Short mmCIF file of C-alpha atoms and ligand atoms in Angstrom, two decimals:
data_model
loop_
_atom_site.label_atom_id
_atom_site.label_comp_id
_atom_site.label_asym_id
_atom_site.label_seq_id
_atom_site.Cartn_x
_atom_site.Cartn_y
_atom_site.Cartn_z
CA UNK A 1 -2.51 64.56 78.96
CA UNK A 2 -3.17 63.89 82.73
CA UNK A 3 -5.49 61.14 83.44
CA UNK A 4 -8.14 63.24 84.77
CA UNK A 5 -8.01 65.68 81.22
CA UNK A 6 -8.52 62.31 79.63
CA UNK A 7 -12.27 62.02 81.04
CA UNK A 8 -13.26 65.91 79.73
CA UNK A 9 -15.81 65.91 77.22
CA UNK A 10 -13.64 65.79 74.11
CA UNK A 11 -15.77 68.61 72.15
CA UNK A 12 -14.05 70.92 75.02
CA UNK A 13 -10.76 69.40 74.95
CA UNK A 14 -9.48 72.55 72.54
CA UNK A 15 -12.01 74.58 74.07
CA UNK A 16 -10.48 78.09 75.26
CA UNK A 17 -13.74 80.03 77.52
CA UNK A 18 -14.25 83.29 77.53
CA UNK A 19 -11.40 85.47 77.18
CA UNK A 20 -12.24 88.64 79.74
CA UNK A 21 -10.64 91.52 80.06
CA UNK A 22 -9.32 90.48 83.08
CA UNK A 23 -7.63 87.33 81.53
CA UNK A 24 -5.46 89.24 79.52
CA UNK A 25 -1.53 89.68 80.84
CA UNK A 26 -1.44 93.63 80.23
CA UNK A 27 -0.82 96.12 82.96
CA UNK A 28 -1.08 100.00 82.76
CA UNK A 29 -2.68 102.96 84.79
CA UNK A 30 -6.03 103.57 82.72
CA UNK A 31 -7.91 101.18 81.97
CA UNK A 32 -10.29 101.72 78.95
CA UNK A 33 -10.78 97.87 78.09
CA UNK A 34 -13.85 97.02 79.35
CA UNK A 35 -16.10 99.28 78.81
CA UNK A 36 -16.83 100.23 82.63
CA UNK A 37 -17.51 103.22 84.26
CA UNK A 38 -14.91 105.74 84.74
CA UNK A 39 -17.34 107.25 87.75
CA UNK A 40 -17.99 105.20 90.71
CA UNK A 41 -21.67 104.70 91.80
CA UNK A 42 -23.36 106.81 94.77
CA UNK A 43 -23.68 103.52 97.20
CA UNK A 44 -20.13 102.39 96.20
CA UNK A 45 -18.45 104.12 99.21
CA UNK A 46 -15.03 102.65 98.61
CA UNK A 47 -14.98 103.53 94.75
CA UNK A 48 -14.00 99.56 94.66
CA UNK A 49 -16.97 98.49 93.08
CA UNK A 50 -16.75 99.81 88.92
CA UNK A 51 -14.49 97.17 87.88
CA UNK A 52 -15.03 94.06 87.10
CA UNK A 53 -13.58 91.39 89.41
CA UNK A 54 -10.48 88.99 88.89
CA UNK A 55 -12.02 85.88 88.25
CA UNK A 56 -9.56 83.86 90.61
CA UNK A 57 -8.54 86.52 93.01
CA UNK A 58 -4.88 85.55 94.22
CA UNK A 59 -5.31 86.44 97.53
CA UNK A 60 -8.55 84.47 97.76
CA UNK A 61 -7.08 81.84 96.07
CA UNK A 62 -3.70 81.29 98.34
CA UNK A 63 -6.31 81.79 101.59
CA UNK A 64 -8.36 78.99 100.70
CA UNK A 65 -5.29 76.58 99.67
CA UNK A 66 -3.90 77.36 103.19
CA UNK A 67 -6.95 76.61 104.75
CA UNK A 68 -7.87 73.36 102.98
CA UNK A 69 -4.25 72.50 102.47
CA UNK A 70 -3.94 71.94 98.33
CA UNK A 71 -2.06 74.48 96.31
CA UNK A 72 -3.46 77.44 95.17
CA UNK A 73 -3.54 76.33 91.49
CA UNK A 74 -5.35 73.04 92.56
CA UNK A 75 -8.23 74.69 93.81
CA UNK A 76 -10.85 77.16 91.98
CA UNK A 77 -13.39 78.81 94.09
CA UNK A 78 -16.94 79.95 92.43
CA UNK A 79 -20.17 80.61 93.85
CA UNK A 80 -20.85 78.27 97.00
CA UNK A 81 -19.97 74.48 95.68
CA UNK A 82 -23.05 74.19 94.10
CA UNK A 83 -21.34 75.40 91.22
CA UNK A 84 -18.79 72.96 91.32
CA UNK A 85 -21.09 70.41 90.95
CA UNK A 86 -22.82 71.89 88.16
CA UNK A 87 -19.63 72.67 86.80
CA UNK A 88 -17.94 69.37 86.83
CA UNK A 89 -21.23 68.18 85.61
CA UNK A 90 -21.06 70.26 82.52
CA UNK A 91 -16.89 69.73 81.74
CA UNK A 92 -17.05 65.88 81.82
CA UNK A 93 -20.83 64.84 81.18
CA UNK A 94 -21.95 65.22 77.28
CA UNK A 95 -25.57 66.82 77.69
CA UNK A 96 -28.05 64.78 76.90
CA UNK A 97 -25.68 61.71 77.60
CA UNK A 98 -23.22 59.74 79.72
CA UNK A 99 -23.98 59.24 83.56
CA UNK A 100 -22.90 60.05 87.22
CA UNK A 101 -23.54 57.94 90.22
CA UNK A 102 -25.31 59.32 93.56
CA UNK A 103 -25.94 57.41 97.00
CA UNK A 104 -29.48 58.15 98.28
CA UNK A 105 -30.39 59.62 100.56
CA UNK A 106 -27.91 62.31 99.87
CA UNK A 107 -27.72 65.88 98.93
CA UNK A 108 -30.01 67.22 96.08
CA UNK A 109 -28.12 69.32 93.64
CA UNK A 110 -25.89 66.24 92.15
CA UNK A 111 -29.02 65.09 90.77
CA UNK A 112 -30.65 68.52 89.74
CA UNK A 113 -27.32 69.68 87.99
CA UNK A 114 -27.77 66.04 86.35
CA UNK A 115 -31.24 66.15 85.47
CA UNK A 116 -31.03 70.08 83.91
CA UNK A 117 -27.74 68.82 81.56
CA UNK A 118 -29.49 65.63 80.52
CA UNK A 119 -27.24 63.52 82.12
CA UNK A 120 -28.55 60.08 83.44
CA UNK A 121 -28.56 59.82 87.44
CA UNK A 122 -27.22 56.08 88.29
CA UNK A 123 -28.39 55.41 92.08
CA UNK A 124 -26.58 53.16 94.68
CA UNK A 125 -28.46 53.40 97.80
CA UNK A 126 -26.71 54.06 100.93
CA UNK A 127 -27.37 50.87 103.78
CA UNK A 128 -28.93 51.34 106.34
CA UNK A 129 -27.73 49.26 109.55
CA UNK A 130 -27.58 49.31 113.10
CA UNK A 131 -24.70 51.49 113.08
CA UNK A 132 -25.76 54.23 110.53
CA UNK A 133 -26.01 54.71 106.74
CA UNK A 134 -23.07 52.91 105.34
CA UNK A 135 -21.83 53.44 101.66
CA UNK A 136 -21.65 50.17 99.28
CA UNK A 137 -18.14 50.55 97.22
CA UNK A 138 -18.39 47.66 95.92
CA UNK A 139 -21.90 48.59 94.26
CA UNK A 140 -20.86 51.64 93.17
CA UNK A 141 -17.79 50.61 91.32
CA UNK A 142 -19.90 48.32 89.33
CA UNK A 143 -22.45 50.89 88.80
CA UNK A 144 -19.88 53.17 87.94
CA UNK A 145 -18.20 50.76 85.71
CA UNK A 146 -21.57 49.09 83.78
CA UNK A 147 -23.02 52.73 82.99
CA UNK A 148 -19.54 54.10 82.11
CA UNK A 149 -20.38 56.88 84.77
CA UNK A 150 -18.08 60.15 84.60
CA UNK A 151 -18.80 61.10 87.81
CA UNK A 152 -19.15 59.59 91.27
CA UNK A 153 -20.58 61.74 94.08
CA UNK A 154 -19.41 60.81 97.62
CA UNK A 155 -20.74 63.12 100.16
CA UNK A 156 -18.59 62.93 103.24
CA UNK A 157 -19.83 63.74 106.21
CA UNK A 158 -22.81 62.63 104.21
CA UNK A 159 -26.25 64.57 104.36
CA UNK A 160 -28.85 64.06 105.65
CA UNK A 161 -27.01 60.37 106.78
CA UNK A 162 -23.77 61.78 108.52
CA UNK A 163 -21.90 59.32 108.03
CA UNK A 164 -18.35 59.88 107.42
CA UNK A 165 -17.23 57.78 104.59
CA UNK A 166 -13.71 56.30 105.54
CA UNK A 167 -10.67 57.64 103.50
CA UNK A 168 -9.18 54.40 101.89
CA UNK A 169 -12.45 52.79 100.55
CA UNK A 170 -12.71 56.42 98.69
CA UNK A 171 -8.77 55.90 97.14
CA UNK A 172 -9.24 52.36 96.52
CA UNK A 173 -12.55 53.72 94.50
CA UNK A 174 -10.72 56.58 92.81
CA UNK A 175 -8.20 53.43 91.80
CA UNK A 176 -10.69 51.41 90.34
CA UNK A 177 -11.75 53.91 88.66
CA UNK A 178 -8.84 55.75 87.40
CA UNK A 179 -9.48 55.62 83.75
CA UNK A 180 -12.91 56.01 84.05
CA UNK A 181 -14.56 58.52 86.18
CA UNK A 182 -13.97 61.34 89.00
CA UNK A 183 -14.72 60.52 92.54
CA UNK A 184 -16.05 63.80 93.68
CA UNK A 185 -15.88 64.00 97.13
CA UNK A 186 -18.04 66.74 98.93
CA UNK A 187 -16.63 67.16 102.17
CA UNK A 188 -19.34 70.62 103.29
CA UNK A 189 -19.48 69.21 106.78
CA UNK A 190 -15.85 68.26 107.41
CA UNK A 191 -14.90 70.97 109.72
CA UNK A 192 -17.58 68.99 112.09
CA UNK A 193 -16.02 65.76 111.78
CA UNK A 194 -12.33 66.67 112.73
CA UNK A 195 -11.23 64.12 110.49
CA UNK A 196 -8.58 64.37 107.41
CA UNK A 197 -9.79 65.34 103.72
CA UNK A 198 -9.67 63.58 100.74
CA UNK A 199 -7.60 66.10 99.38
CA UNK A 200 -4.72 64.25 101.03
CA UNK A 201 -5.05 61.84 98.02
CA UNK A 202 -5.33 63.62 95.30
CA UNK A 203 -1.50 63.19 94.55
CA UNK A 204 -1.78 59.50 94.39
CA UNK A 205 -4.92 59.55 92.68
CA UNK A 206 -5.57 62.48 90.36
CA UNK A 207 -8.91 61.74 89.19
CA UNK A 208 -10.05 62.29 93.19
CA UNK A 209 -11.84 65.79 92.97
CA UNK A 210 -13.23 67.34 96.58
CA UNK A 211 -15.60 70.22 97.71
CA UNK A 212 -15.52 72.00 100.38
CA UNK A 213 -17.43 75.52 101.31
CA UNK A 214 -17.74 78.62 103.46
CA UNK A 215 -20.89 77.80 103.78
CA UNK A 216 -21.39 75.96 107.05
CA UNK A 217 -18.95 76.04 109.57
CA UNK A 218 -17.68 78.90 108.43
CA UNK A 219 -21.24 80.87 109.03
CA UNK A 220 -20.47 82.58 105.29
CA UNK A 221 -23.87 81.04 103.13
CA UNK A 222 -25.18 84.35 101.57
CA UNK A 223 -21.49 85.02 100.82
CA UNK A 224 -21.62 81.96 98.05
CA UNK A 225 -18.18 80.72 98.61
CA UNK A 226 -17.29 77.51 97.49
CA UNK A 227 -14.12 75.37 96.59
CA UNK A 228 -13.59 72.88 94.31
CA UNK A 229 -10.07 71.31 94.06
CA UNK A 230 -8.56 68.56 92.23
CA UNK A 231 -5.69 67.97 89.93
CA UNK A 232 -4.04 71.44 88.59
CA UNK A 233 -4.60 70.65 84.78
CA UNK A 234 -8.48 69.86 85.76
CA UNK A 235 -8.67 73.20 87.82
CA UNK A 236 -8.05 74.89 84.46
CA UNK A 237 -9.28 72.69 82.74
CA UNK A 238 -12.42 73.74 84.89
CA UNK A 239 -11.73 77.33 84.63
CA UNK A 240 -12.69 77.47 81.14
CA UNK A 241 -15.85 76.80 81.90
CA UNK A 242 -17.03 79.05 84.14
CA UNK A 243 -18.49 82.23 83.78
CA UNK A 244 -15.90 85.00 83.32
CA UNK A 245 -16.51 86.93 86.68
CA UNK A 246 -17.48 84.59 89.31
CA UNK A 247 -17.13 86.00 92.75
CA UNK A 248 -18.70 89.10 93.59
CA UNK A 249 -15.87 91.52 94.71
CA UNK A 250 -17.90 92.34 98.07
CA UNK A 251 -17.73 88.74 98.62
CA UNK A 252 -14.45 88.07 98.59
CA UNK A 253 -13.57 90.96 100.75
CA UNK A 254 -15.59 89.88 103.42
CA UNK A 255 -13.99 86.00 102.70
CA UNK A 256 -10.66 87.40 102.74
CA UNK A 257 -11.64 88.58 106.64
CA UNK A 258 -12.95 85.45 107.57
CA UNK A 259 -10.04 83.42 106.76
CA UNK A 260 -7.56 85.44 108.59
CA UNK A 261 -6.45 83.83 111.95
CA UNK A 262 -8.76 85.52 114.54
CA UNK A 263 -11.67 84.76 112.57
CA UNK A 264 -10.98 81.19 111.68
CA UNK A 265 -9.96 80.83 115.38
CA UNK A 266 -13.60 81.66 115.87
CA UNK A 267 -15.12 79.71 113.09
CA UNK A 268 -13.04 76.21 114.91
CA UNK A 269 -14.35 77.04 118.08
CA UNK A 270 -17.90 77.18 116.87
CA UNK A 271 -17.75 74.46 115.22
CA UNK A 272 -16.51 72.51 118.38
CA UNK A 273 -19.40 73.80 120.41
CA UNK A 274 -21.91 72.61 117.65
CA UNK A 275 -20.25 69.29 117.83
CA UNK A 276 -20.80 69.34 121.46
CA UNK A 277 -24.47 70.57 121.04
CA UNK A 278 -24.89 67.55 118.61
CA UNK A 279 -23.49 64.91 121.27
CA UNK A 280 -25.61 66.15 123.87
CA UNK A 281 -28.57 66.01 121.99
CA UNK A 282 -28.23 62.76 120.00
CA UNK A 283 -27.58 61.41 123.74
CA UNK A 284 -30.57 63.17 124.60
CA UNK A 285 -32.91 61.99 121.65
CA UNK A 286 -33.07 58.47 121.97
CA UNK A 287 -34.74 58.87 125.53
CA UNK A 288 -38.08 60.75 123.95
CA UNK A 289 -40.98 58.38 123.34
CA UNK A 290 -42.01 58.48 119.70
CA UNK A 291 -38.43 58.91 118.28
CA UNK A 292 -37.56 55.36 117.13
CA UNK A 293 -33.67 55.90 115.77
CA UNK A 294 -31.27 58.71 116.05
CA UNK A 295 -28.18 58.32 113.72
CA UNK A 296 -24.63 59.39 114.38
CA UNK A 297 -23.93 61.98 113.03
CA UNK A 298 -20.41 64.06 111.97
CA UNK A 299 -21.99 67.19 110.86
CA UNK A 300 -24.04 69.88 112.00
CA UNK A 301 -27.71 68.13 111.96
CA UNK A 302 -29.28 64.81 113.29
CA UNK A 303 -31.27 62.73 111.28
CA UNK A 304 -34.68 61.09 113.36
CA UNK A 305 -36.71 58.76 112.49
CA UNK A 306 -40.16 59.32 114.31
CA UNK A 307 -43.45 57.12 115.07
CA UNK A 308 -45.63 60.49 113.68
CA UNK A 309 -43.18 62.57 111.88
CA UNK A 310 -45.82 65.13 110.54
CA UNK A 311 -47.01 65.40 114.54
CA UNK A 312 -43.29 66.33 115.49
CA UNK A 313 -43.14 68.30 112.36
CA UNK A 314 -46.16 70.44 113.42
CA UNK A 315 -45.44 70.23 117.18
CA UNK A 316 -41.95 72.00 116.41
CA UNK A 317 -43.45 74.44 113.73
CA UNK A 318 -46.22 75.35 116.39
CA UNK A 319 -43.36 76.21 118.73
CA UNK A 320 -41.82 78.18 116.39
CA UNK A 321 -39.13 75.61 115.26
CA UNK A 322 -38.17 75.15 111.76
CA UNK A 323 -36.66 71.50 111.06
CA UNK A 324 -35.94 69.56 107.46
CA UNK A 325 -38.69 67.13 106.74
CA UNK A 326 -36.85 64.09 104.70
CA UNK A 327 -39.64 62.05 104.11
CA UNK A 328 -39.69 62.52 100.28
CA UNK A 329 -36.37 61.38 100.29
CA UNK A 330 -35.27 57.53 99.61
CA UNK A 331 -35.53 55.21 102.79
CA UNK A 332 -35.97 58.24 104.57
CA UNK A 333 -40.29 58.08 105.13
CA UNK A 334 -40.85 58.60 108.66
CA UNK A 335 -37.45 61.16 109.09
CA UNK A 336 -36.89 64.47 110.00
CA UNK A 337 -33.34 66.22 110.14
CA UNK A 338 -32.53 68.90 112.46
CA UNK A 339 -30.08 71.58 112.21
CA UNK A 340 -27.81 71.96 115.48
CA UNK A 341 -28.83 75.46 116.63
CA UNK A 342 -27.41 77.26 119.90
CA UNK A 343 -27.93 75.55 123.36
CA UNK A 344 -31.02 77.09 123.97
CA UNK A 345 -32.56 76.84 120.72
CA UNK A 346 -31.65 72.51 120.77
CA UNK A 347 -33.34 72.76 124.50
CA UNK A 348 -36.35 74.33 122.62
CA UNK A 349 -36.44 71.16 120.72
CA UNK A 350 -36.07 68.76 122.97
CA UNK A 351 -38.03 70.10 125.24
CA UNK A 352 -41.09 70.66 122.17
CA UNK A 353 -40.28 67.17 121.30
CA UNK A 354 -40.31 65.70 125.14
CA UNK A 355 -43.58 67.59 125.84
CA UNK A 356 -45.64 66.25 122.91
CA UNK A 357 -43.67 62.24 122.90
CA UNK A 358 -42.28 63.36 119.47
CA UNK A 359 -45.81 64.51 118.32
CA UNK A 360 -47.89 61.96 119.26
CA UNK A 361 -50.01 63.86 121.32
CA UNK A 362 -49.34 67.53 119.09
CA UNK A 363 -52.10 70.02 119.15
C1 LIG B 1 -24.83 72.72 102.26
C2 LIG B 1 -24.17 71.78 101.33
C3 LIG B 1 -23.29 72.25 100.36
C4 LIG B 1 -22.95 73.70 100.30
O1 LIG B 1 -23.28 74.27 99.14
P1 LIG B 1 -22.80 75.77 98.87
O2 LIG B 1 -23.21 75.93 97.46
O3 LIG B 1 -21.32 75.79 99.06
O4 LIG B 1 -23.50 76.65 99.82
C5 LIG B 1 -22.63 71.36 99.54
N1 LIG B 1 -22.84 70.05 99.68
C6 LIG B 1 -23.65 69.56 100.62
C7 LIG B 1 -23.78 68.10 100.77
C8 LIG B 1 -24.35 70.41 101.45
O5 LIG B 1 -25.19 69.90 102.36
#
């Protein structure tokens, strides 16, 4: 057993899934196994649509490998990697027991997956310093290692901090840790960060497991395309646990398109004006009266801390800006995060923000 298959809940070490009637190795010209229609709906133009879907569509599959440079049995795509999480959550946490380690303030759903399966939550705050939100290794090892945590969630860039956590403190981790735990690495921003993936080490360390998604810089969220890849006996390992017809067969049509060269030639060169966009304006921020700290950022939003963050909040919202208020969030109280938009709509904000001194003098 690979080191990785070690760490599976052992009441699904034998387990088998769901076995569709896609999963079975038959081939013929009717098919009258799965009880769907022989008559294709009214609205389903293409006639496509009666079948189920493959579950792992090879096509689909071999795109995303190429594009996030894993083979295509290392990686298993589901619905946006929100259900990676939950998935990974389910396969190596017992419910109702074990652990996984988070970094606050980071992205919600590791906790929420946690919380719904029972699973203990085991936080090692993020630092804050001059420089940014830096991650504590050391910490989280010996978190990891005192509450016999299965899995460690690293969010690189990380959100809402942006920080980009640096590649060999994250192997040196997964080391530590080898018998342990997975290092999930969620890596949704990357594309912003033109920097190299973890997925570079999972063939040194196999229990390194990393997420990535259509979701943001390739402009596909209602599409609900997410990858999770790791280790090829976890990936199946994985498999078995998720529902039996994951991706909508609209979905990956349309996925299919966006990963062919003209469109991901697109998709880079948005991204590389957003990453202008979010030099210009954290250049820009600093100089408003009322914003106290910008931090750098490698993704596609700027966190702010403010002197009134509800006045900026409202002076935005009054000007018909939308922006993420993070002051629920851990060491995060007077901080709002804002999504790079196009040119004009970041000018909208800084002019909103300019006009009222972040708020302080908001209608
Ligand atoms: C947006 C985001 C995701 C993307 O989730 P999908 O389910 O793929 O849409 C994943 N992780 C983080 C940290 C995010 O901010």
């Amino acid at each position: 057993m690979s080191a990785p298959l070690s760490l599976l809940r052992e009441d699904l070490r034998d387990f088998a899934g769901y076995k569709s009637a896609r999963s079975e190795a038959l081939s013929g010209s009717v098919w009258l196994n799965a009880n769907e229609s022989a008559w294709a709906n009214a609205a389903d133009d293409a006639g496509t649509l009666r079948r189920y879907p493959d579950p792992q569509p090879p096509r689909l599959r071999a795109a995303l490998a190429a594009l996030y440079g894993c083979a295509p049995e290392q990686l298993l795509a589901g619905r946006g990697s929100d259900e990676g999480i939950d998935l990974l959550l389910r396969a190596f946490c017992r419910p109702g027991g074990d652990a996984i380690v988070t970094t606050p303030p980071t992205f919600g759903m590791y906790a929420v997956c946690a919380r719904l399966h029972g699973t203990r939550v085991v936080e090692v705050g993020l630092r804050d310093t001059p420089e940014g939100f830096v991650c504590d290794f050391e910490a989280i090892a010996r978190a990891a290692e005192q509450t016999a945590a299965k899995l460690v969630f690293l969010c690189s860039p990380g959100n809402p901090s942006g920080t980009l956590l640096p590649l060999d403190a994250i192997a040196a981790l997964a080391q530590r840790l080898s018998e342990r735990a997975l290092v999930v690495v969620d890596e949704a921003y990357l594309e912003y960060a033109q920097a190299p993936s973890a997925v570079g080490l999972i063939a040194s360390q196999p229990n390194v497991v990393v997420l990535r998604t259509l979701s943001k810089a390739h402009a596909l969220a209602a599409a609900r395309i997410g990858s999770t890849i790791a280790d090829a006996a976890l990936i199946a390992a994985l498999q078995r646990c998720q529902a039996p017809y994951p991706l909508a067969e609209p979905c990956v049509a349309l996925a299919l398109r966006a990963l062919d060269a003209g469109a991901r030639a697109l998709s880079e060169a948005n991204a590389a004006a957003c990453v202008l966009e979010r030099e210009r304006l954290y250049a820009a921020l600093p100089a408003v009266r009322g914003i106290r700290q910008v931090y750098p950022s490698q993704a596609n939003f700027l966190l702010a801390r403010f002197e009134r963050a509800q006045s900026a909040f409202d002076a935005l919202l009054a000007a018909g800006v939308v922006v993420r208020d993070m002051r629920a969030a851990p060491q995060l109280g007077d901080a709002l995060r804002i999504s790079l938009g196009t040119a004009e709509q970041n000018a909208r904000v800084l002019e909103t923000l300019a006009r009222t001194d972040a708020g302080e003098r908001a209608a």
